[in-house]
CSV table of C-alpha atoms and ligand atoms in Angstrom, one decimal:
chain,number,residue,atom,x,y,z
A,1439,MET,CA,90.9,105.7,91.6
A,1440,ASN,CA,91.5,108.7,93.9
A,1441,THR,CA,92.6,112.1,92.7
A,1442,LEU,CA,95.8,114.0,93.3
A,1443,ASP,CA,95.5,117.1,95.3
A,1444,PRO,CA,98.6,119.3,95.3
A,1445,ASP,CA,97.7,120.9,98.7
A,1446,ASN,CA,97.3,117.5,100.4
A,1447,ILE,CA,100.7,116.3,99.0
A,1448,ARG,CA,102.4,119.6,100.0
A,1449,GLN,CA,101.0,119.5,103.5
A,1450,THR,CA,102.0,115.8,104.1
A,1451,ILE,CA,105.6,116.0,103.1
A,1452,SER,CA,108.0,116.6,106.0
A,1453,ARG,CA,108.5,120.2,107.0
A,1454,ALA,CA,112.3,120.2,106.4
A,1455,LEU,CA,111.8,118.9,102.9
A,1456,GLY,CA,108.9,121.3,102.2
A,1457,ALA,CA,111.2,124.2,102.9
A,1458,ARG,CA,113.2,123.1,99.9
A,1459,LEU,CA,110.2,122.6,97.6
A,1460,GLU,CA,109.9,125.5,95.2
A,1461,ILE,CA,106.8,124.5,93.3
A,1462,LEU,CA,104.5,121.5,93.2
A,1463,GLU,CA,102.0,121.2,90.3
A,1464,VAL,CA,99.4,118.6,89.4
A,1465,PHE,CA,98.1,118.3,85.9
A,1466,GLU,CA,95.1,116.5,84.8
A,1467,GLU,CA,96.6,116.0,81.4
A,1468,ILE,CA,100.0,117.0,80.0
A,1469,GLU,CA,102.3,115.8,77.3
A,1470,SER,CA,105.1,114.7,79.7
A,1471,THR,CA,106.0,115.9,83.1
A,1472,ASN,CA,109.7,115.5,82.3
A,1473,SER,CA,109.3,117.6,79.1
A,1474,TYR,CA,107.4,120.2,81.1
A,1475,LEU,CA,110.0,120.6,83.9
A,1476,LEU,CA,112.9,120.7,81.3
A,1477,ASP,CA,111.2,123.8,79.9
A,1478,GLN,CA,110.7,125.5,83.2
A,1479,PRO,CA,113.2,127.8,85.0
A,1480,ALA,CA,115.7,125.8,87.0
A,1481,PRO,CA,115.1,125.7,90.8
A,1482,PRO,CA,117.8,127.5,92.9
A,1483,PRO,CA,120.7,125.2,93.9
A,1484,GLY,CA,119.6,122.8,96.7
A,1485,TRP,CA,115.9,123.3,95.8
A,1486,PHE,CA,113.5,121.2,93.9
A,1487,ARG,CA,110.3,121.4,91.9
A,1488,VAL,CA,107.8,118.7,91.3
A,1489,ALA,CA,105.2,118.0,88.5
A,1490,LEU,CA,102.6,115.2,88.7
A,1491,ALA,CA,100.1,114.2,86.1
A,1492,ASP,CA,97.0,112.1,86.1
A,1493,TYR,CA,97.6,111.4,82.4
A,1494,GLN,CA,100.5,112.0,80.0
A,1495,THR,CA,99.6,112.2,76.3
A,1496,ALA,CA,103.3,111.7,75.3
A,1497,GLY,CA,105.0,110.0,78.2
A,1498,ARG,CA,108.6,109.2,77.4
A,1499,GLY,CA,111.0,106.5,78.2
A,1500,ARG,CA,114.7,106.3,77.3
A,1501,LEU,CA,115.8,106.4,73.6
A,1502,ASN,CA,112.5,107.9,72.5
A,1503,ARG,CA,110.5,105.0,73.8
A,1504,THR,CA,107.0,105.5,74.9
A,1505,TRP,CA,105.7,105.4,78.5
A,1506,GLN,CA,102.1,104.4,78.5
A,1507,SER,CA,100.0,105.0,81.6
A,1508,PRO,CA,96.2,105.2,81.2
A,1509,PRO,CA,94.4,108.0,83.1
A,1510,SER,CA,94.6,107.7,86.9
A,1511,SER,CA,96.3,104.2,86.7
A,1512,GLY,CA,99.7,105.1,87.9
A,1513,LEU,CA,102.2,107.6,89.3
A,1514,CYS,CA,103.6,110.0,86.7
A,1515,LEU,CA,106.0,112.2,88.7
A,1516,SER,CA,109.0,114.4,87.7
A,1517,MET,CA,111.3,116.2,90.0
A,1518,ALA,CA,113.8,118.9,89.0
A,1519,TYR,CA,116.7,119.4,91.4
A,1520,THR,CA,119.6,121.8,91.0
A,1521,PHE,CA,122.9,120.6,92.4
A,1522,ARG,CA,125.3,123.0,93.9
A,1523,GLN,CA,127.9,121.9,91.3
A,1524,MET,CA,128.3,120.8,87.7
A,1525,ARG,CA,130.1,117.5,88.1
A,1526,VAL,CA,127.5,114.8,88.6
A,1527,LYS,CA,127.7,111.4,87.1
A,1528,LEU,CA,124.2,110.9,85.7
A,1529,PRO,CA,124.3,107.1,85.1
A,1530,GLY,CA,125.0,106.4,88.8
A,1531,LEU,CA,122.3,108.9,89.8
A,1532,THR,CA,119.6,107.0,88.1
A,1533,LEU,CA,120.6,103.8,90.1
A,1534,ALA,CA,120.6,105.8,93.3
A,1535,LEU,CA,117.2,107.2,92.6
A,1536,GLY,CA,116.0,103.6,91.9
A,1537,ILE,CA,117.1,102.7,95.4
A,1538,GLY,CA,115.1,105.7,96.6
A,1539,VAL,CA,112.0,104.4,94.9
A,1540,ILE,CA,112.5,101.0,96.6
A,1541,ASP,CA,112.9,102.7,99.9
A,1542,ALA,CA,109.7,104.7,99.4
A,1543,LEU,CA,107.8,101.5,98.6
A,1544,ARG,CA,109.3,99.7,101.6
A,1545,ARG,CA,108.0,102.5,103.9
A,1546,LEU,CA,104.6,101.8,102.4
A,1547,ASP,CA,105.0,98.1,103.3
A,1548,ILE,CA,105.7,97.0,99.8
A,1549,SER,CA,108.8,94.8,99.6
A,1550,GLY,CA,110.4,92.4,97.2
A,1551,ILE,CA,111.0,95.1,94.5
A,1552,ARG,CA,114.2,94.8,92.5
A,1553,LEU,CA,116.1,97.0,90.0
A,1554,LYS,CA,117.3,96.1,86.6
A,1555,TRP,CA,120.2,98.2,85.5
A,1556,PRO,CA,120.0,101.0,84.6
A,1557,ASN,CA,116.4,102.2,85.2
A,1558,ASP,CA,113.8,99.5,85.5
A,1559,ILE,CA,111.8,98.8,88.6
A,1560,ILE,CA,110.9,95.1,88.7
A,1561,ALA,CA,108.4,93.1,90.6
A,1562,HIS,CA,107.2,89.5,90.0
A,1563,GLY,CA,109.6,89.3,87.0
A,1564,GLY,CA,107.8,92.2,85.2
A,1565,LYS,CA,108.2,95.9,84.8
A,1566,LEU,CA,106.5,97.8,87.7
A,1567,GLY,CA,108.0,101.2,86.7
A,1568,GLY,CA,110.8,103.0,85.1
A,1569,ILE,CA,113.1,106.0,85.7
A,1570,LEU,CA,114.1,108.7,83.2
A,1571,THR,CA,116.9,111.0,84.3
A,1572,GLU,CA,117.7,114.0,82.0
A,1573,ALA,CA,120.0,117.0,82.4
A,1574,CYS,CA,118.8,120.5,81.6
A,1575,GLN,CA,120.8,122.0,78.9
A,1576,GLY,CA,122.5,125.4,79.1
A,1577,ALA,CA,123.5,125.4,82.8
A,1578,ARG,CA,126.9,126.8,83.5
A,1579,LYS,CA,127.6,126.7,87.2
A,1580,ASN,CA,125.0,124.3,88.6
A,1581,LEU,CA,123.6,121.2,87.1
A,1582,THR,CA,119.9,120.8,87.1
A,1583,VAL,CA,118.5,117.3,86.5
A,1584,VAL,CA,114.9,116.3,85.8
A,1585,THR,CA,114.1,112.8,86.9
A,1586,GLY,CA,110.8,111.1,86.0
A,1587,ILE,CA,109.3,108.2,87.8
A,1588,GLY,CA,106.6,106.1,86.2
A,1589,LEU,CA,105.0,103.5,88.5
A,1590,ASN,CA,102.0,101.3,87.6
A,1591,VAL,CA,99.5,101.4,90.5
A,1592,ASP,CA,96.3,99.9,89.2
A,1593,LEU,CA,96.3,99.2,85.4
A,1594,PRO,CA,93.1,98.6,83.5
A,1595,ASP,CA,92.6,95.2,82.0
A,1596,ALA,CA,93.0,96.8,78.5
A,1597,MET,CA,96.6,97.6,79.3
A,1598,HIS,CA,97.3,94.0,80.1
A,1599,ALA,CA,95.5,93.0,76.9
A,1600,LEU,CA,97.7,95.4,75.0
A,1601,GLU,CA,100.8,93.9,76.5
A,1602,LYS,CA,99.8,90.5,75.1
A,1603,ALA,CA,98.7,91.9,71.7
A,1604,THR,CA,101.8,93.9,71.1
A,1605,MET,CA,104.3,91.4,72.6
A,1606,MET,CA,105.2,94.2,75.0
A,1607,ASN,CA,107.3,93.1,77.9
A,1608,LYS,CA,105.5,91.8,81.0
A,1609,ILE,CA,104.0,94.6,83.0
A,1610,VAL,CA,103.1,94.6,86.6
A,1611,ASP,CA,101.2,97.0,88.8
A,1612,LEU,CA,101.3,97.6,92.6
A,1613,LYS,CA,97.9,95.9,93.0
A,1614,ARG,CA,99.7,92.7,92.2
A,1615,CYS,CA,102.4,93.4,94.9
A,1616,THR,CA,100.2,94.2,97.9
A,1617,ASP,CA,96.6,93.6,99.1
A,1618,ASN,CA,96.6,97.2,100.4
A,1619,PRO,CA,97.9,99.5,97.6
A,1620,PRO,CA,98.7,103.0,98.8
A,1621,SER,CA,96.8,106.0,97.3
A,1622,ARG,CA,98.6,107.9,94.6
A,1623,GLU,CA,98.9,110.8,97.1
A,1624,GLN,CA,100.6,108.6,99.7
A,1625,LEU,CA,102.9,107.2,97.0
A,1626,SER,CA,103.7,110.7,95.7
A,1627,VAL,CA,104.7,111.9,99.2
A,1628,ALA,CA,106.9,108.8,99.9
A,1629,VAL,CA,108.6,109.0,96.5
A,1630,ILE,CA,109.2,112.8,96.7
A,1631,GLU,CA,110.8,112.4,100.1
A,1632,SER,CA,113.0,109.5,99.0
A,1633,LEU,CA,114.1,111.2,95.8
A,1634,PHE,CA,115.1,114.4,97.5
A,1635,ASP,CA,117.1,112.4,100.2
A,1636,CYS,CA,118.9,110.5,97.4
A,1637,MET,CA,119.7,113.7,95.5
A,1638,VAL,CA,121.3,115.2,98.6
A,1639,LYS,CA,123.2,112.1,99.5
A,1640,PHE,CA,124.4,111.6,95.9
A,1641,GLU,CA,125.5,115.3,95.7
A,1642,ALA,CA,127.7,114.7,98.7
A,1643,ASP,CA,129.2,111.3,98.0
A,1644,GLY,CA,128.1,110.1,94.6
A,1645,PHE,CA,127.1,106.4,94.1
A,1646,VAL,CA,129.4,104.9,96.7
A,1647,PRO,CA,127.0,105.0,99.7
A,1648,PHE,CA,124.3,103.3,97.5
A,1649,HIS,CA,126.5,100.5,96.3
A,1650,ASP,CA,125.8,98.0,99.1
A,1651,GLU,CA,122.1,98.5,98.8
A,1652,TRP,CA,122.3,98.0,95.0
A,1653,LYS,CA,123.9,94.6,95.5
A,1654,LYS,CA,120.8,93.5,97.5
A,1655,VAL,CA,118.3,94.6,94.9
A,1656,ASP,CA,120.3,93.9,91.7
A,1657,TRP,CA,117.9,91.9,89.5
A,1658,LEU,CA,120.6,91.2,86.8
A,1659,SER,CA,123.4,89.9,89.0
A,1660,GLY,CA,124.5,86.4,87.8
A,1661,ARG,CA,122.2,86.4,84.8
A,1662,GLN,CA,123.3,85.8,81.2
A,1663,ILE,CA,122.7,89.0,79.4
A,1664,ILE,CA,123.1,90.8,76.1
A,1665,VAL,CA,124.1,94.4,76.1
A,1666,ASP,CA,123.4,96.7,73.2
A,1667,GLY,CA,125.5,99.8,73.7
A,1668,ALA,CA,127.4,102.5,72.0
A,1669,ASP,CA,130.2,100.1,71.2
A,1670,GLY,CA,127.9,97.4,69.7
A,1671,ARG,CA,126.6,94.2,71.2
A,1672,CYS,CA,128.2,91.9,73.7
A,1673,ALA,CA,127.1,88.9,75.7
A,1674,GLY,CA,128.1,87.5,79.1
A,1675,THR,CA,127.3,87.3,82.8
A,1676,ALA,CA,126.1,90.4,84.7
A,1677,ASP,CA,128.5,90.9,87.6
A,1678,GLY,CA,127.1,93.8,89.5
A,1679,VAL,CA,128.2,97.5,89.2
A,1680,ASP,CA,131.3,99.5,90.1
A,1681,ASP,CA,131.5,102.5,92.4
A,1682,ASP,CA,130.4,104.8,89.5
A,1683,GLY,CA,127.3,102.7,88.8
A,1684,ALA,CA,128.7,101.2,85.6
A,1685,LEU,CA,127.5,97.7,84.8
A,1686,ILE,CA,130.2,95.0,84.9
A,1687,ILE,CA,129.8,92.1,82.4
A,1688,GLN,CA,132.0,89.1,82.3
A,1689,THR,CA,132.3,87.9,78.7
A,1690,ASP,CA,134.1,84.7,77.5
A,1691,HIS,CA,137.1,87.0,76.8
A,1692,ASP,CA,137.2,89.8,79.3
A,1693,ARG,CA,135.4,91.9,81.9
A,1694,ARG,CA,133.7,95.0,80.5
A,1695,ARG,CA,132.4,98.1,82.0
A,1696,ILE,CA,129.2,99.4,80.5
A,1697,ILE,CA,128.1,103.0,81.0
A,1698,ASN,CA,125.2,103.2,78.6
A,1699,GLY,CA,123.1,100.4,77.0
A,1700,SER,CA,120.0,98.4,76.8
A,1701,ILE,CA,120.0,94.9,78.4
A,1702,THR,CA,118.1,91.8,77.4
A,1703,LEU,CA,118.3,88.4,78.9
A,1704,GLN,CA,119.9,85.7,76.7
A,1705,SER,CA,117.1,83.3,77.8
A,1706,ALA,CA,114.3,85.7,76.9
A,1707,PRO,CA,115.4,88.1,74.2
A,1708,GLY,CA,112.1,90.0,74.3
A,1709,ASP,CA,112.3,90.6,78.0
A,1710,ILE,CA,112.1,93.9,79.9
A,1711,ALA,CA,113.9,96.6,78.1
B,822,LIG,C1,111.5,103.9,81.2
B,822,LIG,O1,112.0,104.0,80.0
B,822,LIG,O2,111.2,102.9,81.8
B,822,LIG,C2,111.3,105.3,81.9
B,822,LIG,C3,109.9,105.6,82.1
B,822,LIG,C4,109.7,107.0,82.8
B,822,LIG,C5,108.3,107.4,82.8
B,822,LIG,C6,108.2,108.7,83.6
B,822,LIG,S1,106.5,109.1,83.9
B,822,LIG,C7,106.9,110.7,84.4
B,822,LIG,C8,108.0,111.2,83.5
B,822,LIG,N1,107.5,111.8,82.3
B,822,LIG,C9,107.8,111.2,81.2
B,822,LIG,O3,107.5,111.5,80.1
B,822,LIG,N2,108.6,110.1,81.5
B,822,LIG,C10,108.8,110.0,82.9
B,822,LIG,P1,112.5,102.7,79.2
B,822,LIG,O4,113.5,101.9,80.0
B,822,LIG,O5,112.9,103.2,77.9
B,822,LIG,O6,111.2,101.8,79.0
B,822,LIG,C11,110.2,102.1,78.1
B,822,LIG,C12,109.6,100.8,77.7
B,822,LIG,O7,108.8,100.3,78.8
B,822,LIG,C13,108.6,100.9,76.5
B,822,LIG,O8,109.3,100.8,75.3
B,822,LIG,C14,107.6,99.8,76.8
B,822,LIG,O9,108.1,98.5,76.3
B,822,LIG,C15,107.6,99.6,78.3
B,822,LIG,N3,106.5,100.3,78.9
B,822,LIG,C16,105.8,101.4,78.5
B,822,LIG,N4,104.8,101.7,79.3
B,822,LIG,C17,104.9,100.8,80.3
B,822,LIG,C18,104.2,100.6,81.6
B,822,LIG,N5,103.2,101.4,82.0
B,822,LIG,N6,104.6,99.6,82.3
B,822,LIG,C19,105.6,98.8,82.0
B,822,LIG,N7,106.3,98.9,80.9
B,822,LIG,C20,106.0,99.9,80.0
């Protein structure tokens, strides 16, 4: 598997975007690119900073879950972006960035990718990747977010064996999605460009301009689901999202709006979480 060269990546991203890139770093090994950027000084408003890793020793998912990506087998990328304001609705942002990842993959001729609310990237009914969006603490005037993208590119057989042994959810890599997988450098450039575009668009208009696209890639729509959220557990039919990116679920009794939660399918309770 090819290496990640920060100079190559920097030189390939578009000039307009490069002008907004404060720092881009590549680590051979690091605990977590998200944790690293959360500890770094925030970029100035409208600017961004990127950290990539070949291997994370403590890659993180939501709710203290683990993100496992053996060395050189995937994309581990985090972007810090500082908004020019404080009022940003983070749940909707994660959805918008998911659409950005799909757009990046499409530009690399990889189609058929779907999103499972709120942060899973799905292909062939399994998890191809995930998104972790976190806000930097302590900001007063401008909100800085760090968003981490984990994407499986070419997983070793041992990872698939682990999936079976631990009853982990089905995992998929890009090799399964295309005969001609992009290099991790090409993938990095495409993802960085798309994430930045999404940040700027979201900053201007929130989730609304992403809503129609979400409907096209919504993997949960119409499925019978179970939601475990702050208010407990409920079951029903997933019915899309609203203009804030909240999940709508039709239960036997009412329609509910879910802002935070983990989703499982009623038919496959151990499915992608
Ligand atoms: C996510 O969390 O899916 C967000 C993953 C974000 C990872 C990136 S990598 C760069 C940046 N730095 C970090 O430290 N994190 C970000 P969640 O929805 O909580 O899913 C986590 C669950 O996915 C785990 O509990 C496993 O079941 C499963 N999982 C772990 N590694 C996986 C992999 N490589 N492929 C598919 N599923 C995986």
